[in-house]
Amino acid sequence: SLYEDADASLWVKSPLQDVSTVVGYTVPEIIRENLGGWGHLPAFECASTGKIYTHDDVLRDSRGFAAALIRSGFKRGDVVAIVLPNVVEYPSVLFGIWEAGLIASPVNNAYSDEEIHRQLCLSDAVCVVAESETLESVRKSKERNPNIKSIVIVGEPHQGCHTFKEMANSDPSGVSLFKASASDVDTTTQVALLPFSSGTTGPPKGVELTHANLATNLIQCDPGKGISLIQTYSSGKTQERHVGLLPFFHAYGLSCLIHMSTYVGAHVMCMRKFDVDLFLQGVRRHKPTAFHLVTPLINHMVNSNNYGKNELAHAHTVLGGAAPIGASLIEKLLDKAGKYFFFQEGYGMSELSPVSHVLLPDTRNTKIGSCGSPVPGTITKIVDTDGTTLGRNQRGEICVKGPQVMKGYYKNEEATRNTIDADGWLHTGDIAYYDDDGCLFIVDRLKELIKVKGFQVAPSELEDLLRKHDKVEDVAIIGVSHPENGEAPRAYIVPKTGTQLSEDEVNAYLKPLISKHKQLRGGIEFRKSIPKAPSGKILRRELTDEYKSKHGQ
Ligand code: ATP
Ligand code: MG
């Protein structure tokens, strides 16, 4: 109808050539095809032990593991949970699950016993891959959960567990692995991955991603399509080197450091957890050509004297995303390196496999703070609270339609219906706007906007301003209830070591920079650290709960 046409003129698409749903490949198949003849090179290296897996090792082990899983009797569509830190075996475990036609559900390895138990139940896992550090929690869960048939242990053998190494060494011949070409396989409906969203705003939800969702998103982000400066082997350039610190269990780390890295034949230095010295030594030794960062890591690098031109010299690209970063932090990082790399911010969510936007390569860094354009094959729009489509420079909820939109939330039709509408638009819950050039700027989460009188205040905007202050090491803003204004912004500030910072100083600094309603009427609290999720997100909910319990609300 006329109305639909009027609406469509406001949609924003990728400036690059379209990509449609990738069929005919499972995720391991498309990765293997692109890898070409570079399998003998290092793929995953452990930063602490120096143990190296080549790309060929990854593929060989994944096939052996797949064959062993099938021989153990697991059937197509069974869920295997992975409760591992970033070990070098992680990619083989993941690909093995897929080559067996099973579904992988990655679990946060730092979760408590109860949290692990909850996800193992919610995901209906029948098998769990663990390692010595997570084994006890998994065992406790298995005692209470008869669904779990077996535990596979990565590393040293343990009683009562299958050993990954032995399984990986089994002979895949004679076993029919899961292939897209098989007549009974449909990659557009077959779920491959069942990650759980970060749980930043509520209990985590299981997100069903098909092989087609994931394979398509890989192609949508393909460096060869002009999306990034990263080289693929097939282009005959030098091998890319990445730091594998972002957790593999989260959408960002998994897509960039497992999918994309193996697709382009990169060498990833894996780190089990963040350690100031290990990270610095790893960076100095590995000389990354691209960094994959989240806000707390960028903040660390900016505030530490250890990161300068040398450490950042080999990087052509620094990628960031998963949470608001803010222009001031990005500029400080660029300054440290003498602006030689391209800062590429991306936007996405687990439900989007996970990428919907990236900033297209521009080594002059002219769009700092923007997440750029939709990736190829993706349509987006900004809508008002009443559903009207808005134009450029207008803030509203960003909605995304494309082949990377999830199949749905696992066993949660109601949540699926509330997120993906009848026309296939995924409502992200994030407030954003497009500038005149069609570049996206994320403002904040709809749920986290602070409502002061009639005005909306984005916590991330205040955080960005406060990060510019010389004495501020880290900061988080939440909304608290206020007798006259309804709500008011409240700041939690970590002052830099060796500095003194007072409430008056902070308020005086902000006063000329912001309008009245944005001022910190909810107060300021100084503290030692800000609670963060492993994906780098500020856990505002924890601060809010803490505030409420202290102030009896
Ligand atoms: P839950 O939905 O369970 O609360 P979550 O939304 O934190 O968890 P993820 O899927 O890991 O789980 O995160 C997606 C969210 O991350 C987006 O909705 C958005 O709020 C945020 N995000 C991602 N990239 C950016 C970015 N570049 N800038 C700002 N926010 C971002
Ligand atoms: Mg979410």
Coordinates of C-alpha atoms and ligand atoms in Angstrom, one line a residue:
S1 CA 0.0 0.0 0.0
L2 CA 0.9 3.7 -0.2
Y3 CA 1.6 3.8 3.5
E4 CA 4.1 0.9 3.3
D5 CA 5.9 2.6 0.4
A6 CA 6.2 5.8 2.4
D7 CA 7.6 3.8 5.3
A8 CA 10.1 2.0 3.2
S9 CA 11.7 5.2 2.0
L10 CA 12.9 5.7 5.6
W11 CA 14.5 2.2 5.9
V12 CA 18.3 2.1 5.9
K13 CA 20.2 -0.6 4.0
S14 CA 23.8 -1.5 3.4
P15 CA 25.7 0.5 0.8
L16 CA 27.4 -2.7 -0.1
Q17 CA 26.3 -5.5 -2.5
D18 CA 23.5 -7.6 -1.1
V19 CA 23.9 -11.0 0.6
S20 CA 21.0 -13.4 0.8
T21 CA 20.6 -16.4 3.1
V22 CA 23.5 -18.8 2.7
V23 CA 22.2 -22.2 2.0
G24 CA 24.2 -25.3 1.1
Y25 CA 26.7 -24.9 3.9
T26 CA 26.9 -25.8 7.5
V27 CA 29.1 -23.4 9.6
P28 CA 32.2 -25.7 9.6
E29 CA 31.7 -26.4 5.8
I30 CA 31.8 -22.7 4.9
I31 CA 34.8 -22.1 7.1
R32 CA 36.7 -25.0 5.7
E33 CA 36.0 -24.0 2.2
N34 CA 37.4 -20.5 2.7
L35 CA 40.5 -21.7 4.5
G36 CA 42.0 -23.0 1.4
G37 CA 45.6 -24.4 1.6
W38 CA 46.6 -22.7 4.9
G39 CA 45.7 -25.4 7.3
H40 CA 49.3 -26.0 8.5
L41 CA 49.6 -22.6 10.1
P42 CA 48.9 -22.0 13.8
A43 CA 45.3 -21.3 14.6
F44 CA 44.9 -21.2 18.4
E45 CA 47.8 -20.8 20.8
C46 CA 47.5 -20.9 24.6
A47 CA 49.0 -17.7 26.0
S48 CA 50.1 -19.4 29.2
T49 CA 51.4 -22.7 28.0
G50 CA 52.4 -22.0 24.4
K51 CA 50.4 -25.0 23.2
I52 CA 49.5 -24.6 19.6
Y53 CA 46.7 -26.0 17.5
T54 CA 47.0 -25.5 13.7
H55 CA 43.9 -25.0 11.5
D56 CA 44.3 -28.6 10.3
D57 CA 44.4 -29.8 14.0
V58 CA 41.1 -28.0 14.6
L59 CA 39.5 -29.7 11.7
R60 CA 40.9 -33.1 12.3
D61 CA 39.9 -33.1 16.0
S62 CA 36.5 -31.8 15.3
R63 CA 35.8 -34.7 12.9
G64 CA 37.1 -37.3 15.4
F65 CA 35.0 -35.7 18.2
A66 CA 31.9 -35.6 15.9
A67 CA 32.3 -39.3 15.0
A68 CA 32.7 -40.2 18.7
L69 CA 29.6 -38.3 19.7
I70 CA 27.6 -40.0 17.0
R71 CA 29.0 -43.4 18.1
S72 CA 28.0 -42.6 21.7
G73 CA 24.4 -42.5 20.5
F74 CA 23.6 -38.8 20.4
K75 CA 21.0 -37.9 17.9
R76 CA 20.4 -34.9 15.5
G77 CA 19.3 -31.9 17.5
D78 CA 20.5 -33.1 20.9
V79 CA 22.1 -30.2 22.9
V80 CA 25.7 -30.3 24.1
A81 CA 26.6 -27.6 26.6
I82 CA 30.1 -26.2 26.6
V83 CA 31.4 -25.0 30.0
L84 CA 34.9 -24.0 29.1
P85 CA 37.2 -21.0 29.3
N86 CA 39.0 -19.9 26.2
V87 CA 41.0 -23.1 25.7
V88 CA 42.7 -24.0 22.4
E89 CA 40.3 -27.0 22.1
Y90 CA 37.2 -24.8 22.2
P91 CA 36.8 -24.5 18.4
S92 CA 37.3 -28.2 17.8
V93 CA 34.7 -28.9 20.5
L94 CA 32.2 -26.5 18.8
F95 CA 32.8 -27.6 15.2
G96 CA 32.7 -31.3 16.4
I97 CA 29.2 -30.8 17.9
W98 CA 28.1 -29.3 14.6
E99 CA 29.6 -32.0 12.4
A100 CA 27.7 -34.5 14.5
G101 CA 24.5 -32.6 13.7
L102 CA 24.0 -31.5 17.4
I103 CA 23.3 -28.1 18.9
A104 CA 26.0 -26.3 21.0
S105 CA 25.0 -24.3 24.0
P106 CA 27.9 -22.2 25.3
V107 CA 27.8 -21.5 29.0
N108 CA 29.6 -18.7 30.9
N109 CA 32.4 -20.7 32.6
A110 CA 32.6 -18.1 35.4
Y111 CA 29.0 -18.8 36.4
S112 CA 28.2 -20.0 39.9
D113 CA 27.1 -23.6 40.5
E114 CA 23.4 -22.5 40.5
E115 CA 23.8 -20.5 37.3
I116 CA 25.5 -23.3 35.5
H117 CA 22.8 -25.7 36.7
R118 CA 20.0 -23.3 35.5
Q119 CA 21.4 -23.1 32.0
L120 CA 22.1 -26.9 31.8
C121 CA 18.4 -27.4 32.7
L122 CA 17.0 -24.6 30.5
S123 CA 18.9 -25.8 27.4
D124 CA 17.9 -29.5 27.9
A125 CA 21.6 -30.4 27.5
V126 CA 22.2 -34.2 27.3
C127 CA 26.0 -33.9 27.3
V128 CA 28.4 -31.3 28.8
V129 CA 31.9 -30.5 27.8
A130 CA 33.9 -29.2 30.9
E131 CA 37.5 -28.9 32.1
S132 CA 39.0 -29.3 35.5
E133 CA 38.0 -25.8 36.7
T134 CA 34.3 -26.2 35.8
L135 CA 34.0 -30.0 36.4
E136 CA 32.7 -29.8 40.0
S137 CA 29.9 -27.5 39.1
V138 CA 28.9 -29.6 36.2
R139 CA 29.0 -32.8 38.2
K140 CA 26.8 -31.3 40.9
S141 CA 24.3 -30.3 38.2
K142 CA 24.4 -33.8 36.7
E143 CA 23.4 -35.3 40.1
R144 CA 20.3 -33.2 40.0
N145 CA 19.5 -33.4 36.3
P146 CA 18.8 -36.9 34.8
N147 CA 18.8 -35.4 31.3
I148 CA 22.6 -35.2 31.3
K149 CA 23.9 -38.5 30.0
S150 CA 27.6 -37.8 30.0
I151 CA 30.4 -35.3 30.7
V152 CA 33.4 -34.9 28.3
I153 CA 36.5 -33.5 29.9
V154 CA 39.0 -31.3 28.1
G155 CA 42.6 -31.7 29.4
E156 CA 43.6 -34.4 31.9
P157 CA 41.3 -37.4 32.2
H158 CA 38.9 -37.6 35.2
Q159 CA 37.1 -40.5 36.6
G160 CA 33.6 -41.0 35.2
C161 CA 34.2 -38.6 32.3
H162 CA 34.9 -39.2 28.6
T163 CA 38.2 -37.6 27.6
F164 CA 38.0 -35.1 24.7
K165 CA 41.4 -36.1 23.5
E166 CA 40.5 -39.7 23.1
M167 CA 37.2 -38.9 21.4
A168 CA 39.0 -36.5 19.0
N169 CA 41.4 -39.2 18.1
S170 CA 38.7 -41.6 17.0
D171 CA 38.5 -42.5 13.4
P172 CA 35.7 -40.6 11.5
S173 CA 35.6 -43.0 8.6
G174 CA 32.4 -45.0 8.3
V175 CA 30.4 -42.4 10.3
S176 CA 28.2 -40.1 8.3
L177 CA 28.9 -36.6 9.5
F178 CA 26.4 -33.8 9.3
K179 CA 26.5 -32.2 5.8
A180 CA 24.4 -29.5 4.2
S181 CA 24.2 -31.6 1.0
A182 CA 22.5 -34.5 2.7
S183 CA 18.9 -34.9 1.5
D184 CA 17.5 -34.8 5.1
V185 CA 19.3 -31.6 6.1
D186 CA 17.8 -28.1 6.0
T187 CA 20.3 -25.5 7.3
T188 CA 17.7 -22.8 7.4
T189 CA 15.8 -24.7 10.1
Q190 CA 18.4 -26.8 11.8
V191 CA 19.5 -25.0 15.0
A192 CA 23.3 -24.9 15.4
L193 CA 23.8 -22.7 18.4
L194 CA 21.8 -22.1 21.5
P195 CA 23.6 -19.2 23.3
F196 CA 21.9 -17.4 26.2
S197 CA 21.7 -13.6 26.0
S198 CA 23.9 -11.9 28.6
G199 CA 21.1 -11.5 31.1
T200 CA 21.8 -7.8 31.5
T201 CA 18.2 -6.8 31.7
G202 CA 16.5 -10.0 33.0
P203 CA 17.1 -13.7 33.2
P204 CA 19.1 -14.9 30.1
K205 CA 17.0 -16.3 27.3
G206 CA 18.0 -19.2 25.0
V207 CA 18.5 -17.9 21.4
E208 CA 18.1 -20.3 18.6
L209 CA 20.5 -19.7 15.7
T210 CA 20.4 -21.9 12.7
H211 CA 23.4 -22.9 10.5
A212 CA 22.1 -20.6 7.9
N213 CA 21.8 -17.7 10.4
L214 CA 25.5 -18.1 11.4
A215 CA 26.9 -18.9 8.0
T216 CA 25.1 -15.9 6.5
N217 CA 26.4 -13.6 9.2
L218 CA 29.9 -14.8 8.5
I219 CA 29.4 -13.9 4.8
Q220 CA 27.7 -10.6 5.7
C221 CA 30.9 -9.7 7.7
D222 CA 33.3 -11.1 5.1
P223 CA 36.4 -8.9 4.9
G224 CA 36.5 -9.7 1.2
K225 CA 33.2 -7.8 0.8
G226 CA 34.7 -4.5 2.0
I227 CA 33.6 -4.8 5.5
S228 CA 37.0 -4.7 7.2
L229 CA 40.7 -4.3 6.6
I230 CA 41.3 -7.9 7.8
Q231 CA 43.0 -10.0 5.1
T232 CA 42.0 -13.5 4.3
Y233 CA 44.6 -16.0 3.3
S234 CA 43.1 -16.5 0.0
S235 CA 44.1 -13.0 -0.8
G236 CA 47.8 -14.0 -0.3
K237 CA 48.5 -11.6 2.5
T238 CA 50.3 -12.2 5.8
Q239 CA 48.6 -14.1 8.5
E240 CA 46.3 -12.1 10.8
R241 CA 47.1 -12.2 14.5
H242 CA 44.3 -11.8 17.1
V243 CA 44.2 -11.8 20.9
G244 CA 41.6 -14.4 22.1
L245 CA 40.6 -12.7 25.3
L246 CA 36.9 -12.0 24.8
P247 CA 35.0 -15.0 26.1
F248 CA 34.2 -17.6 23.4
F249 CA 30.9 -18.4 25.1
H250 CA 29.6 -14.9 24.2
A251 CA 28.3 -14.0 20.8
Y252 CA 31.0 -11.4 20.2
G253 CA 34.0 -13.6 21.0
L254 CA 32.5 -16.6 19.3
S255 CA 31.8 -14.8 16.1
C256 CA 35.0 -12.8 15.8
L257 CA 37.5 -15.1 17.4
I258 CA 36.3 -18.5 16.4
H259 CA 34.2 -18.0 13.2
M260 CA 35.9 -15.1 11.6
S261 CA 39.4 -16.0 12.7
T262 CA 39.2 -19.6 11.3
Y263 CA 37.4 -18.3 8.2
V264 CA 40.4 -15.9 7.4
G265 CA 43.0 -18.4 8.7
A266 CA 44.1 -16.2 11.6
H267 CA 46.4 -17.0 14.5
V268 CA 44.6 -16.4 17.8
M269 CA 46.4 -16.2 21.2
C270 CA 43.9 -17.6 23.7
M271 CA 43.6 -16.3 27.2
R272 CA 41.5 -18.0 29.9
K273 CA 40.8 -14.8 31.8
F274 CA 41.9 -11.2 32.0
D275 CA 45.2 -10.8 33.7
V276 CA 47.0 -7.4 33.4
D277 CA 50.5 -8.9 32.9
L278 CA 49.4 -11.9 30.8
F279 CA 47.5 -9.6 28.5
L280 CA 50.4 -7.1 28.1
Q281 CA 53.0 -9.9 27.5
G282 CA 50.6 -11.6 25.1
V283 CA 50.1 -8.4 23.1
R284 CA 53.9 -7.6 23.1
R285 CA 54.7 -11.2 21.9
H286 CA 51.9 -11.7 19.5
K287 CA 51.9 -8.3 17.9
P288 CA 48.1 -8.3 17.0
T289 CA 47.1 -7.1 13.6
A290 CA 43.6 -6.6 14.9
F291 CA 42.2 -6.2 18.4
H292 CA 38.8 -7.2 19.5
L293 CA 37.9 -5.1 22.5
V294 CA 35.0 -4.2 24.9
T295 CA 34.6 -1.0 26.9
P296 CA 36.4 -2.2 30.1
L297 CA 39.4 -3.4 28.1
I298 CA 39.6 -0.1 26.1
N299 CA 39.3 1.7 29.4
H300 CA 42.2 -0.4 30.9
M301 CA 44.4 0.2 27.9
V302 CA 43.7 4.0 27.9
N303 CA 44.4 4.3 31.6
S304 CA 47.6 2.2 31.6
N305 CA 51.0 3.5 30.7
N306 CA 51.8 0.2 29.2
Y307 CA 49.9 0.7 26.0
G308 CA 51.5 3.0 23.4
K309 CA 52.7 3.1 19.9
N310 CA 54.7 -0.1 20.2
E311 CA 51.8 -2.2 21.5
L312 CA 49.4 -0.9 19.0
A313 CA 51.8 -0.6 16.1
H314 CA 50.9 -3.7 14.3
A315 CA 47.2 -3.3 14.4
H316 CA 45.4 -2.0 11.3
T317 CA 42.0 -2.4 13.0
V318 CA 40.7 -2.2 16.5
L319 CA 37.2 -3.6 16.8
G320 CA 34.8 -2.6 19.6
G321 CA 31.2 -3.3 20.5
A322 CA 28.8 -5.2 22.8
A323 CA 28.2 -2.1 25.0
P324 CA 28.3 1.7 24.6
I325 CA 32.0 2.7 24.3
G326 CA 31.7 6.5 23.8
A327 CA 33.6 8.8 21.6
S328 CA 35.9 10.1 24.3
L329 CA 37.4 6.7 25.1
I330 CA 37.9 5.8 21.4
E331 CA 39.7 9.1 20.8
K332 CA 42.0 8.6 23.8
L333 CA 42.9 5.1 22.4
L334 CA 43.6 6.5 18.9
D335 CA 45.7 9.3 20.5
K336 CA 47.9 6.7 22.2
A337 CA 48.7 4.9 19.0
G338 CA 49.2 8.1 17.0
K339 CA 46.0 7.3 15.1
Y340 CA 47.5 4.7 12.9
F341 CA 44.7 2.1 13.1
F342 CA 41.1 2.2 12.1
F343 CA 38.6 2.0 15.0
Q344 CA 35.8 -0.2 13.8
E345 CA 32.7 -0.2 16.1
G346 CA 30.1 -2.8 15.5
Y347 CA 26.6 -3.3 16.8
G348 CA 24.7 -6.5 17.3
M349 CA 23.1 -8.9 19.8
S350 CA 22.9 -12.7 20.3
E351 CA 19.5 -12.6 18.5
L352 CA 21.3 -11.2 15.4
S353 CA 23.9 -14.0 15.0
P354 CA 25.3 -11.5 16.2
V355 CA 26.1 -8.6 13.8
S356 CA 23.8 -6.1 12.2
H357 CA 26.0 -3.0 11.8
V358 CA 29.7 -2.2 11.3
L359 CA 31.5 0.9 10.5
L360 CA 33.0 0.6 7.1
P361 CA 36.8 1.0 6.7
D362 CA 37.9 4.6 6.8
T363 CA 41.4 4.9 8.1
R364 CA 40.8 8.6 8.8
N365 CA 38.4 7.7 11.6
T366 CA 35.9 10.3 10.6
K367 CA 32.9 8.6 12.3
I368 CA 34.1 8.0 15.8
G369 CA 31.2 6.8 18.0
S370 CA 29.2 5.4 15.2
C371 CA 28.4 1.7 14.5
G372 CA 28.2 2.5 10.8
S373 CA 25.9 0.8 8.3
P374 CA 23.8 -2.3 8.2
V375 CA 25.8 -5.3 7.0
P376 CA 24.8 -6.5 3.5
G377 CA 21.4 -8.0 3.2
T378 CA 20.1 -6.2 6.2
I379 CA 17.2 -3.7 6.4
T380 CA 16.8 -1.5 9.4
K381 CA 14.5 1.2 10.6
I382 CA 14.1 3.5 13.6
V383 CA 10.6 3.5 15.2
D384 CA 8.8 5.7 17.7
T385 CA 7.0 4.3 20.7
D386 CA 3.8 4.2 18.7
G387 CA 5.5 2.2 15.8
T388 CA 5.8 5.1 13.4
T389 CA 9.0 5.0 11.3
L390 CA 11.3 7.9 12.0
G391 CA 13.7 9.7 9.7
R392 CA 17.4 10.7 10.0
N393 CA 18.6 12.2 13.2
Q394 CA 15.6 11.1 15.1
R395 CA 15.9 8.9 18.1
G396 CA 13.8 5.7 18.4
E397 CA 14.1 2.0 18.7
I398 CA 16.2 0.3 16.1
C399 CA 14.6 -2.6 14.3
V400 CA 16.4 -5.1 12.1
K401 CA 15.3 -7.5 9.4
G402 CA 17.6 -9.9 7.6
P403 CA 18.8 -13.4 7.2
Q404 CA 20.7 -13.2 10.5
V405 CA 17.6 -12.7 12.7
M406 CA 17.3 -15.7 15.1
K407 CA 14.8 -18.5 14.6
G408 CA 13.3 -17.6 18.0
Y409 CA 13.8 -17.9 21.8
Y410 CA 14.1 -21.5 22.9
K411 CA 10.7 -22.8 24.2
N412 CA 9.5 -19.2 24.7
E413 CA 6.9 -18.3 22.0
E414 CA 5.7 -15.4 23.9
A415 CA 9.1 -13.7 24.2
T416 CA 9.7 -14.5 20.5
R417 CA 6.4 -12.9 19.5
N418 CA 7.2 -9.8 21.6
T419 CA 10.6 -9.5 19.9
I420 CA 10.0 -10.5 16.2
D421 CA 6.9 -8.9 14.8
A422 CA 4.6 -10.4 12.2
D423 CA 6.5 -8.7 9.4
G424 CA 9.8 -10.2 10.5
W425 CA 11.3 -7.1 12.2
L426 CA 13.4 -7.8 15.2
H427 CA 12.8 -5.1 17.9
T428 CA 16.2 -4.7 19.5
G429 CA 15.2 -2.7 22.6
D430 CA 18.0 -0.2 21.9
I431 CA 17.5 3.5 21.2
A432 CA 19.5 4.8 18.2
Y433 CA 19.5 7.3 15.4
Y434 CA 21.0 7.5 11.9
D435 CA 23.0 10.6 10.9
D436 CA 22.8 12.3 7.5
D437 CA 25.2 9.8 6.0
G438 CA 23.2 6.8 7.2
C439 CA 25.6 6.0 10.0
L440 CA 24.1 4.5 13.1
F441 CA 24.6 5.9 16.6
I442 CA 23.4 3.8 19.6
V443 CA 22.1 6.0 22.4
D444 CA 21.4 3.4 25.0
R445 CA 19.0 0.6 26.0
L446 CA 15.4 1.6 26.0
K447 CA 15.0 0.0 29.4
E448 CA 18.0 1.9 30.9
L449 CA 17.0 5.4 29.8
I450 CA 16.4 7.6 32.9
K451 CA 13.1 9.5 32.9
V452 CA 13.7 12.9 34.5
K453 CA 10.4 14.8 34.5
G454 CA 9.4 14.4 30.8
F455 CA 12.9 14.1 29.6
Q456 CA 14.9 11.0 28.7
V457 CA 18.5 10.8 29.9
A458 CA 20.9 8.2 28.4
P459 CA 23.3 6.9 31.1
S460 CA 26.0 6.3 28.4
E461 CA 26.1 9.9 27.5
L462 CA 26.9 11.0 31.0
E463 CA 29.4 8.1 31.4
D464 CA 31.2 9.3 28.3
L465 CA 31.4 12.9 29.6
L466 CA 32.7 11.6 33.0
R467 CA 35.3 9.4 31.4
K468 CA 36.9 12.6 29.9
H469 CA 37.7 13.8 33.4
D470 CA 41.3 13.4 34.4
K471 CA 40.6 11.9 37.7
V472 CA 38.0 9.3 36.6
E473 CA 39.1 5.8 36.1
D474 CA 35.7 4.2 35.5
V475 CA 32.1 5.2 35.9
A476 CA 28.5 3.9 35.7
I477 CA 25.3 5.9 35.8
I478 CA 21.9 4.6 36.9
G479 CA 18.5 6.1 37.4
V480 CA 17.1 6.3 40.9
S481 CA 13.7 7.6 42.0
H482 CA 13.6 11.2 42.9
P483 CA 10.9 13.0 44.9
E484 CA 10.3 15.9 42.4
N485 CA 11.6 14.7 39.1
G486 CA 10.4 11.1 39.1
E487 CA 13.8 9.8 38.4
A488 CA 17.3 11.3 38.6
P489 CA 20.8 10.1 37.4
R490 CA 23.1 8.8 40.0
A491 CA 26.8 8.2 39.4
Y492 CA 29.2 5.5 40.6
I493 CA 32.7 6.7 40.1
V494 CA 36.1 4.9 40.5
P495 CA 38.7 7.6 40.9
K496 CA 42.1 7.1 39.5
T497 CA 44.6 5.7 42.0
G498 CA 46.4 8.5 43.9
T499 CA 43.8 11.1 43.1
Q500 CA 41.2 12.8 45.3
L501 CA 37.8 13.5 43.8
S502 CA 34.9 15.1 45.5
E503 CA 31.2 15.3 44.7
D504 CA 31.4 19.1 44.4
E505 CA 34.3 18.7 41.9
V506 CA 32.3 16.3 39.7
N507 CA 29.1 18.4 39.8
A508 CA 31.1 21.6 39.0
Y509 CA 32.8 19.8 36.0
L510 CA 29.4 18.6 34.6
K511 CA 27.5 21.8 35.2
P512 CA 28.5 23.8 32.1
L513 CA 28.5 20.6 29.9
I514 CA 24.9 19.4 30.4
S515 CA 21.4 20.7 30.7
K516 CA 19.8 20.9 34.1
H517 CA 17.7 17.8 34.0
K518 CA 20.8 15.6 33.3
Q519 CA 22.6 16.7 36.5
L520 CA 23.4 14.1 39.1
R521 CA 20.5 14.8 41.4
G522 CA 20.5 11.1 42.4
G523 CA 23.9 11.6 44.0
I524 CA 27.4 10.4 43.5
E525 CA 29.1 7.4 45.1
F526 CA 32.8 6.7 45.0
R527 CA 33.8 3.0 44.8
K528 CA 36.6 0.7 43.9
S529 CA 35.1 -1.0 40.9
I530 CA 32.0 -1.1 38.6
P531 CA 30.2 -4.5 38.3
K532 CA 30.5 -5.7 34.7
A533 CA 29.4 -8.8 32.7
P534 CA 32.1 -10.8 30.9
S535 CA 30.7 -9.3 27.7
G536 CA 31.9 -5.9 29.0
K537 CA 28.5 -4.6 29.9
I538 CA 27.9 -2.5 33.0
L539 CA 25.6 -4.5 35.3
R540 CA 23.4 -1.5 36.1
R541 CA 20.8 -3.8 37.6
E542 CA 23.2 -4.8 40.3
L543 CA 23.8 -1.2 41.2
T544 CA 20.1 -0.5 41.2
D545 CA 19.4 -3.4 43.5
E546 CA 22.2 -2.3 45.8
Y547 CA 20.8 1.2 45.9
K548 CA 17.2 0.0 46.5
S549 CA 18.2 -2.3 49.4
K550 CA 20.3 0.5 51.0
H551 CA 17.6 3.1 50.6
G552 CA 14.7 0.9 51.4
Q553 CA 12.8 1.2 48.1
Ligands
ATP1 P1 19.8 -9.7 27.9 O1 19.0 -9.5 26.6 O2 19.6 -11.0 28.4 O3 19.6 -8.6 28.8 P2 22.1 -8.6 26.5 O4 21.2 -7.8 25.7 O5 23.1 -7.9 27.3 O6 21.3 -9.6 27.5 P3 23.7 -9.5 24.3 O7 23.0 -10.1 23.2 O8 25.1 -10.0 24.6 O9 22.9 -9.7 25.6 O10 23.9 -8.0 24.0 C1 23.2 -7.2 23.0 C2 23.1 -5.8 23.5 O11 24.4 -5.2 23.6 C3 22.4 -4.9 22.5 O12 21.0 -5.0 22.6 C4 22.9 -3.5 22.9 O13 22.2 -3.0 24.1 C5 24.4 -3.8 23.3 N1 25.3 -3.4 22.3 C6 25.9 -4.1 21.4 N2 26.8 -3.4 20.6 C7 26.7 -2.2 21.0 C8 27.3 -0.9 20.7 N3 28.2 -0.9 19.7 N4 27.0 0.2 21.4 C9 26.1 0.1 22.4 N5 25.5 -1.0 22.8 C10 25.8 -2.1 22.1
MG2 MG 19.3 -8.4 24.9

